[in-house]
Amino acid sequence: PPFERPVWMTQPNDGTGRFFVVEQIGRIHVFANDRNAAPSKLFLDLTGQTGVVHNEEGLLCMAFHPDYKKNGKFYVYYCVQKPRRTILSEFQASQADPNKADPTSERILFQVEQPYGNHKGSTTLFGPDGFLYVSLGDGGNAGDPHDNAQNLRSPLGKILRIDVNSRTGGKPYGIPLDNPFVTKTGAMPEIWAYGLRNVWRMSFDRATGELWAGDVGQDAWEEVDIIVKGGNYGWNYREGKHEFKGKPPAGIQLIDPVYDYGRGSGVSVTGGYVYRGKKLPEFEGVYVFADYVMGTVWGIRILPNKTLQYREILRQPKNIASFAEDLDGELYLVAFDGRIYEMEVTPPK
């Protein structure tokens, strides 16, 4: 049977080739990397604690520890209610059954109070540096009414970077010493980048290490960013490359998106991956992304002279909630019809 609102798919680098699919309602399923695989197994069920009141809440992402094969650790990002907050937790796989997680192993790394039901961000992934990156939305409502995205005291509207293998002070995780605001008084040392509205999906280019993000816009513009250390991406002064709230104070440098598109093309960007697989050589180095509402899939490539190539790859009606990349660099689309699609080139008839 199809999955129920799948929002993420990933593979651990443990030699098994298995895929794991996250359902927004609070379940993680596991299955073999085989089109004709037997029905998936339930790896972890958090439906009893995941709070889904708003359409954007639930269990939203998972990431496997780089040493998952040895330590069985993985990380999930989910929403709870009363009070409304998001939680990043570490779990461990069961030692008795590799297709089961140990639900009693939860170790909460952090909790963030959420003022509204939307804009939870949610991508949780390890960078090539071994640190864990987490995207958090601005807290929701419209226009970032509390100015969270520009506030370095708030984790909202940010990308955070933490070390799950160490501890800093009384925190259940470590703060990498080269995080950009470690020495800035009053700033959260976890922050890697800020001025973001709602980075729903982001990914590292496995060839260059660049961090690409799709930042969901509000009224008029969707944007694709390359996230750099300490970068300010402009929300809520700007939406895309366009003024939103007004000019920033003097001396504040804002980073332009790589690409933005207006309401004629789409309504909600779903960030994807830079293609580094073997099956589609013509897409080598192309960032593939989509619009959740329209279902259109695009590709952009930055040329050596910094100009941008852009083209539509696929126009279809399904809601693309996420992309996925397997260990070989091949790409998949995770759709809200409950199915997973592999990107392939259809030969001309």
XYZ file of C-alpha atoms in Angstrom:
349
model
C 0.000 0.000 0.000
C 1.149 3.592 -0.526
C 2.685 5.526 2.335
C 0.600 8.057 4.273
C 1.898 11.582 3.571
C 5.568 10.607 3.173
C 7.822 13.613 3.790
C 11.370 12.201 3.672
C 13.353 9.216 2.426
C 16.962 8.332 3.157
C 19.509 5.502 3.291
C 22.047 4.772 6.011
C 25.593 4.109 4.867
C 25.646 0.691 6.524
C 25.989 -1.662 3.581
C 22.390 -2.915 3.683
C 21.009 -0.700 0.905
C 17.769 -0.236 2.855
C 15.532 2.793 2.407
C 13.732 4.521 5.275
C 10.584 6.582 4.683
C 9.211 9.095 7.183
C 5.444 9.551 7.344
C 4.243 12.894 8.659
C 1.779 11.234 11.037
C 4.729 9.897 13.053
C 5.953 6.623 11.556
C 9.216 5.536 9.958
C 9.156 2.561 7.573
C 12.067 0.505 6.253
C 12.275 -1.583 3.081
C 14.838 -3.186 0.795
C 16.195 -1.260 -2.202
C 14.131 -3.213 -4.685
C 11.190 -2.115 -6.825
C 9.492 -5.398 -5.955
C 10.407 -5.254 -2.273
C 8.146 -6.979 0.210
C 5.884 -4.620 2.151
C 7.842 -2.187 4.316
C 8.411 -2.859 8.011
C 7.574 -0.377 10.757
C 10.915 0.864 12.093
C 9.664 3.436 14.622
C 6.185 4.605 15.644
C 5.985 8.034 17.287
C 2.299 8.615 16.578
C 1.601 8.583 20.315
C 3.748 11.637 20.923
C 3.788 13.493 17.610
C 1.342 16.391 17.535
C -0.268 17.154 14.176
C -2.744 19.993 14.541
C -1.524 22.148 11.665
C -0.872 20.866 8.133
C 2.870 21.547 8.536
C 3.335 19.715 11.841
C 4.244 16.102 12.562
C 7.314 13.905 12.199
C 9.195 15.777 9.506
C 12.716 14.422 9.025
C 15.368 11.922 10.075
C 19.136 11.568 9.680
C 21.463 8.626 10.256
C 24.668 9.129 12.194
C 27.709 8.834 9.880
C 28.811 5.876 12.030
C 25.347 4.302 12.070
C 26.767 0.932 11.087
C 28.705 0.880 14.364
C 26.574 2.871 16.798
C 22.980 2.525 15.473
C 22.228 6.188 16.236
C 19.799 8.293 14.235
C 18.092 11.653 14.705
C 14.486 12.761 14.227
C 12.797 16.142 14.167
C 9.138 16.264 15.169
C 6.378 18.462 16.583
C 4.447 18.109 19.836
C 1.624 20.083 21.445
C 0.797 21.627 24.850
C 2.965 23.565 24.665
C 3.525 23.627 20.934
C 7.185 22.927 20.228
C 9.586 21.060 17.969
C 11.978 18.433 19.267
C 15.257 17.087 17.924
C 15.959 13.660 19.403
C 18.510 10.887 19.128
C 17.323 7.269 19.005
C 19.094 3.948 18.597
C 18.305 0.965 16.452
C 17.396 -2.224 18.288
C 20.323 -4.582 18.732
C 18.011 -7.554 18.369
C 16.416 -6.494 15.058
C 18.095 -4.045 12.630
C 14.681 -3.245 11.114
C 13.388 -1.935 14.450
C 14.313 1.139 16.459
C 14.380 1.049 20.251
C 11.559 3.462 21.223
C 12.883 3.685 24.788
C 16.276 4.993 23.638
C 15.142 8.571 22.987
C 17.600 11.269 24.048
C 16.219 14.776 23.506
C 18.885 17.139 22.165
C 16.801 20.289 22.081
C 13.263 21.619 22.144
C 12.128 24.885 20.587
C 8.873 26.604 21.513
C 6.820 27.349 18.430
C 4.435 30.330 18.508
C 2.284 29.159 15.564
C 1.453 25.940 13.727
C 3.240 26.618 10.439
C 6.853 27.092 9.316
C 8.625 24.289 11.081
C 11.534 24.097 8.635
C 12.690 20.564 9.447
C 15.574 19.258 7.366
C 17.999 17.395 9.616
C 21.194 16.135 7.998
C 24.873 15.523 8.570
C 27.336 17.622 6.634
C 30.585 16.385 5.112
C 32.228 17.786 8.274
C 30.342 15.259 10.438
C 28.243 17.929 12.180
C 24.440 17.884 12.283
C 22.628 20.707 10.474
C 18.967 21.498 11.243
C 16.712 24.018 9.486
C 14.114 25.843 11.592
C 11.356 28.022 10.167
C 10.626 31.501 11.509
C 7.907 30.258 13.880
C 5.005 30.870 11.559
C 2.004 33.115 11.037
C 2.768 35.625 8.266
C 5.509 38.197 7.815
C 7.545 36.888 10.772
C 5.601 39.032 13.296
C 8.173 38.496 16.069
C 11.161 39.209 13.780
C 12.654 35.842 14.724
C 14.624 35.304 11.523
C 16.838 38.359 12.107
C 17.175 37.788 15.865
C 20.391 35.943 16.752
C 18.970 35.169 20.206
C 16.266 32.993 18.631
C 16.773 29.636 16.904
C 13.805 30.342 14.618
C 14.406 31.300 10.992
C 17.857 29.735 11.168
C 20.045 26.851 10.183
C 21.727 25.376 13.253
C 24.937 23.324 13.375
C 25.768 21.079 16.314
C 28.121 18.237 17.243
C 26.250 15.149 18.431
C 29.503 13.454 19.485
C 30.505 15.904 22.208
C 28.996 18.075 24.970
C 29.477 21.782 25.565
C 28.738 22.971 29.075
C 25.430 21.558 30.245
C 24.103 21.006 26.719
C 23.378 17.475 25.483
C 25.435 18.228 22.352
C 28.573 20.116 21.435
C 29.020 23.518 19.798
C 31.559 23.394 16.945
C 34.251 25.959 17.729
C 34.136 27.381 14.204
C 30.408 28.199 14.295
C 30.118 31.855 13.224
C 28.531 33.343 16.358
C 30.371 31.393 19.071
C 32.093 34.551 20.334
C 29.243 37.023 19.685
C 27.632 38.164 22.936
C 23.912 37.435 23.095
C 23.888 35.241 19.964
C 23.040 31.546 20.023
C 26.288 29.684 19.334
C 24.380 26.946 17.474
C 23.458 29.294 14.595
C 25.135 28.652 11.233
C 23.011 30.960 9.013
C 19.946 33.180 9.475
C 17.386 35.441 7.826
C 15.423 32.453 6.491
C 11.658 32.100 6.378
C 11.089 28.368 6.155
C 13.771 26.103 4.726
C 11.643 22.994 4.334
C 14.297 21.019 2.430
C 18.049 21.470 2.079
C 20.927 19.222 0.974
C 24.677 19.069 0.576
C 26.233 18.712 -2.855
C 28.265 15.544 -2.346
C 30.921 16.755 -4.819
C 31.508 20.330 -3.609
C 30.135 20.295 -0.044
C 27.896 23.285 -0.813
C 24.648 23.470 1.169
C 21.633 24.180 -1.078
C 18.278 25.196 0.387
C 14.768 25.887 -0.844
C 13.326 28.704 1.287
C 9.533 28.851 1.059
C 8.240 32.342 0.322
C 5.163 34.177 1.501
C 3.115 36.265 -0.921
C 5.121 36.511 -4.087
C 8.554 34.851 -4.295
C 10.103 31.413 -3.724
C 13.871 31.160 -3.445
C 16.814 28.797 -3.788
C 19.874 29.630 -1.690
C 23.420 28.388 -1.257
C 23.928 28.587 2.492
C 27.272 29.898 3.747
C 28.690 30.221 7.235
C 27.224 33.237 9.031
C 25.115 34.259 6.031
C 22.041 36.500 6.391
C 19.490 35.599 3.698
C 17.320 38.659 4.138
C 13.966 37.535 5.554
C 11.934 39.512 6.581
C 13.554 42.563 5.018
C 13.292 40.751 1.722
C 11.360 37.947 0.099
C 13.590 36.431 -2.561
C 15.511 39.356 -4.097
C 12.591 41.721 -3.488
C 11.917 44.177 -0.696
C 9.364 42.928 1.842
C 9.502 44.819 5.134
C 11.912 47.553 4.185
C 15.599 48.182 3.890
C 17.895 46.668 6.536
C 19.913 48.913 8.835
C 23.204 50.213 7.467
C 26.018 47.716 7.580
C 23.863 44.575 7.373
C 24.885 42.517 4.359
C 22.157 40.341 2.830
C 22.908 37.384 0.556
C 20.876 37.097 -2.630
C 19.245 33.805 -3.545
C 20.799 31.844 -6.385
C 17.373 31.840 -7.992
C 13.877 33.029 -7.193
C 10.555 32.556 -8.945
C 7.208 34.254 -8.702
C 3.609 33.166 -8.393
C 3.311 32.597 -12.126
C 5.555 29.541 -11.714
C 4.699 28.183 -8.285
C 3.644 28.643 -4.688
C 5.932 26.607 -2.399
C 9.472 25.515 -3.227
C 10.598 21.975 -2.385
C 14.384 21.960 -2.225
C 16.142 19.045 -3.905
C 19.676 17.848 -4.650
C 22.574 18.546 -6.952
C 22.648 15.470 -9.178
C 25.843 13.414 -8.856
C 24.611 10.008 -10.007
C 25.516 7.922 -13.039
C 22.200 7.168 -14.753
C 21.491 10.722 -15.973
C 24.874 12.089 -17.119
C 23.332 15.152 -18.754
C 22.168 16.275 -15.286
C 25.618 16.109 -13.692
C 25.999 19.181 -11.447
C 22.379 20.299 -11.906
C 20.400 21.287 -8.811
C 17.024 19.564 -9.165
C 14.084 21.013 -7.202
C 10.331 21.367 -7.452
C 7.266 23.339 -6.483
C 5.137 21.449 -3.971
C 1.814 22.894 -5.136
C 2.322 22.914 -8.908
C 4.373 19.701 -9.086
C 6.778 21.224 -11.614
C 10.381 19.986 -11.406
C 13.214 22.284 -12.522
C 16.970 22.124 -12.839
C 19.502 24.912 -12.453
C 23.230 24.846 -13.089
C 25.739 27.532 -12.151
C 28.281 27.905 -14.953
C 31.980 28.706 -14.325
C 31.332 32.366 -15.239
C 28.653 32.462 -12.481
C 25.745 32.718 -14.926
C 22.773 30.462 -14.377
C 21.300 27.846 -16.690
C 17.695 26.994 -15.938
C 15.112 24.675 -17.427
C 11.912 22.859 -16.670
C 12.459 19.098 -16.378
C 8.990 17.794 -15.669
C 5.485 19.180 -15.356
C 3.091 16.928 -13.459
C 0.268 17.367 -10.932
C 1.535 15.461 -7.884
C 2.464 17.244 -4.669
C 6.235 16.758 -4.324
C 6.919 16.810 -0.582
C 10.597 15.961 -0.839
C 13.404 14.600 -2.946
C 15.708 11.790 -1.895
C 19.235 10.831 -2.893
C 20.499 7.271 -2.610
C 24.069 6.298 -1.814
C 24.888 6.196 -5.546
C 23.644 9.753 -6.045
C 20.475 8.771 -7.920
C 17.405 10.911 -7.242
C 13.860 10.071 -6.161
C 10.701 12.116 -5.706
C 8.599 11.653 -2.585
C 4.986 12.511 -3.391
C 1.851 12.993 -1.326
C 0.039 10.378 -3.408
C 1.998 8.072 -1.091
C 4.440 6.825 -3.711
C 8.166 7.163 -4.327
C 9.327 7.882 -7.891
C 12.803 7.395 -9.321
C 14.121 10.007 -11.741
C 14.813 8.416 -15.100
C 15.175 9.641 -18.654
C 12.456 8.417 -20.946
C 13.960 7.523 -24.335
C 12.279 9.249 -27.289
C 9.612 7.162 -29.034
